[in-house]
């Protein structure tokens, strides 16, 4: 029956991992290549992640540099960044594309906290859905006489503990991200 708990642990860890990825893409005024990685550029007619056609780096806290390996990719990368919903303005000097991170306004920071809160709630819903699935599975196992009522009760408690721990981790990750966003 540890397999049921392990499955739940993996699925809940997936929700945490997904939350961390979403948070990494939230712009906090600090430069990070994770902002650029999901952007797709039209590279010879094929949507390609920018990170696969260029080297990305962060020379300082407010700048991201992108160096496409192919001269033909400069325009496509620049266009893809402009089309993204990040509100970034790339500067292409022919050798390098530079993106300066503008400082965030107080209003924009509050909006980002709302977005982060939404991501956190979605992760917690995913965790609760895993709990529901596991509890239904345990009820079915008990009904089919594969486990005893006592085992079902004990495992249900274990699932609840796991759920509580994971939701607490979600909230901790959110609190850290919120602090980072509001930091001037």
XYZ file of C-alpha atoms in Angstrom:
184
model
C 0.000 0.000 0.000
C 3.037 2.223 0.189
C 2.735 2.344 -3.624
C -0.469 4.407 -3.268
C 1.278 6.922 -0.996
C 4.388 6.996 -3.230
C 2.227 7.645 -6.289
C 0.534 10.498 -4.415
C 3.889 11.878 -3.280
C 5.171 11.920 -6.891
C 2.021 13.567 -8.229
C 2.047 16.214 -5.492
C 5.767 16.842 -6.125
C 4.813 17.397 -9.764
C 2.368 20.110 -8.685
C 5.144 21.765 -6.632
C 7.543 21.532 -9.557
C 4.977 23.076 -11.885
C 4.416 25.909 -9.393
C 8.161 26.567 -9.187
C 8.357 26.742 -13.007
C 5.457 29.197 -13.177
C 7.094 31.352 -10.502
C 10.419 31.301 -12.364
C 8.669 32.852 -15.363
C 7.193 35.690 -13.305
C 9.215 38.819 -13.857
C 10.460 40.357 -10.643
C 12.629 43.146 -12.005
C 15.641 40.879 -11.693
C 17.008 39.436 -14.932
C 16.655 35.683 -15.390
C 17.044 33.491 -18.487
C 13.959 31.530 -17.356
C 11.905 34.476 -18.668
C 13.201 33.918 -22.190
C 13.422 30.105 -22.295
C 9.722 29.423 -23.066
C 9.623 31.963 -25.934
C 9.336 30.353 -29.355
C 11.017 32.003 -32.359
C 10.089 31.233 -35.966
C 13.367 29.618 -37.072
C 13.261 28.649 -40.745
C 9.489 28.189 -40.529
C 9.601 26.061 -37.364
C 8.637 27.387 -33.901
C 11.813 26.798 -31.885
C 12.606 27.702 -28.262
C 15.023 30.650 -28.172
C 17.285 28.650 -25.835
C 17.840 26.109 -28.656
C 19.021 28.649 -31.237
C 21.003 31.029 -29.048
C 23.073 31.234 -25.900
C 21.350 33.112 -23.077
C 23.194 34.854 -20.270
C 22.692 37.348 -17.464
C 25.736 39.648 -17.282
C 24.189 41.745 -14.486
C 21.041 41.907 -12.348
C 19.084 43.970 -14.880
C 20.269 42.638 -18.259
C 19.717 39.489 -20.294
C 21.863 38.905 -23.375
C 20.952 36.592 -26.212
C 23.515 35.546 -28.795
C 21.944 33.576 -31.666
C 24.340 31.096 -33.249
C 22.951 31.803 -36.727
C 22.928 35.382 -38.092
C 19.551 34.623 -39.740
C 17.980 34.037 -36.308
C 18.510 37.579 -34.955
C 15.323 38.989 -36.492
C 13.231 35.961 -35.528
C 14.411 36.055 -31.897
C 13.859 39.802 -31.649
C 10.355 39.498 -33.155
C 9.445 36.605 -30.807
C 10.482 38.622 -27.734
C 8.463 41.628 -28.883
C 5.402 39.409 -29.520
C 5.658 37.725 -26.106
C 3.475 39.091 -23.313
C 6.509 39.991 -21.199
C 6.614 43.640 -22.273
C 10.360 43.544 -22.923
C 12.180 45.619 -25.541
C 15.145 43.851 -27.126
C 18.013 45.907 -28.550
C 19.815 44.232 -31.449
C 23.341 45.500 -32.214
C 24.037 42.815 -34.854
C 26.248 40.755 -32.558
C 24.076 40.474 -29.455
C 20.477 41.069 -28.429
C 20.267 42.884 -25.099
C 17.199 43.116 -22.920
C 17.231 45.622 -20.071
C 14.788 44.833 -17.307
C 12.870 47.973 -16.437
C 12.282 48.513 -12.732
C 8.786 47.441 -11.701
C 6.203 50.002 -10.618
C 4.354 49.472 -7.340
C 1.141 48.763 -9.283
C 2.880 46.166 -11.481
C 4.339 44.498 -8.382
C 0.855 44.158 -6.865
C -0.438 42.683 -10.132
C 2.419 40.154 -10.139
C 1.589 39.143 -6.565
C -2.013 38.497 -7.694
C -0.752 36.338 -10.564
C 1.557 34.457 -8.179
C -1.352 33.931 -5.774
C -3.410 32.493 -8.661
C -0.585 30.071 -9.554
C -0.354 29.058 -5.882
C -4.106 28.384 -5.699
C -3.957 26.299 -8.903
C -1.132 24.207 -7.430
C -3.089 23.674 -4.202
C -6.164 22.606 -6.207
C -3.980 20.101 -8.086
C -2.700 18.737 -4.754
C -6.258 18.415 -3.420
C -7.297 16.614 -6.608
C -4.501 14.099 -6.015
C -5.768 13.648 -2.437
C -9.305 13.049 -3.731
C -8.065 10.481 -6.277
C -6.035 8.636 -3.630
C -8.916 8.593 -1.140
C -11.268 7.206 -3.821
C -8.688 4.543 -4.661
C -8.357 3.600 -0.975
C -12.161 3.340 -0.620
C -12.283 1.116 -3.696
C -9.469 -1.105 -2.351
C -11.296 -1.446 0.977
C -14.600 -2.182 -0.790
C -12.889 -4.862 -2.895
C -11.462 -6.311 0.355
C -7.857 -5.686 -0.784
C -7.206 -3.733 2.419
C -8.904 -3.696 5.802
C -10.967 -0.807 7.118
C -8.197 0.011 9.616
C -5.600 0.100 6.824
C -7.847 2.354 4.771
C -8.281 4.704 7.731
C -4.538 4.796 8.444
C -3.631 5.337 4.779
C -6.276 8.063 4.443
C -4.629 9.834 7.389
C -1.220 9.449 5.683
C -2.659 10.946 2.479
C -4.032 13.889 4.493
C -0.638 14.457 6.180
C 1.055 14.393 2.772
C -1.530 16.848 1.419
C -1.059 19.209 4.366
C 2.759 19.104 3.993
C 2.584 19.785 0.250
C 0.121 22.663 0.624
C 2.382 24.132 3.323
C 5.325 23.924 0.865
C 3.199 25.660 -1.810
C 2.482 28.481 0.632
C 6.171 28.734 1.605
C 7.228 28.954 -2.047
C 4.538 31.603 -2.613
C 5.648 33.627 0.429
C 9.240 33.624 -0.860
C 8.120 34.705 -4.344
C 5.842 37.408 -2.922
C 8.733 38.818 -0.876
C 10.961 38.757 -3.980
C 8.323 40.574 -6.075
C 7.651 43.272 -3.480
C 11.366 43.817 -2.753
C 12.549 47.158 -4.106
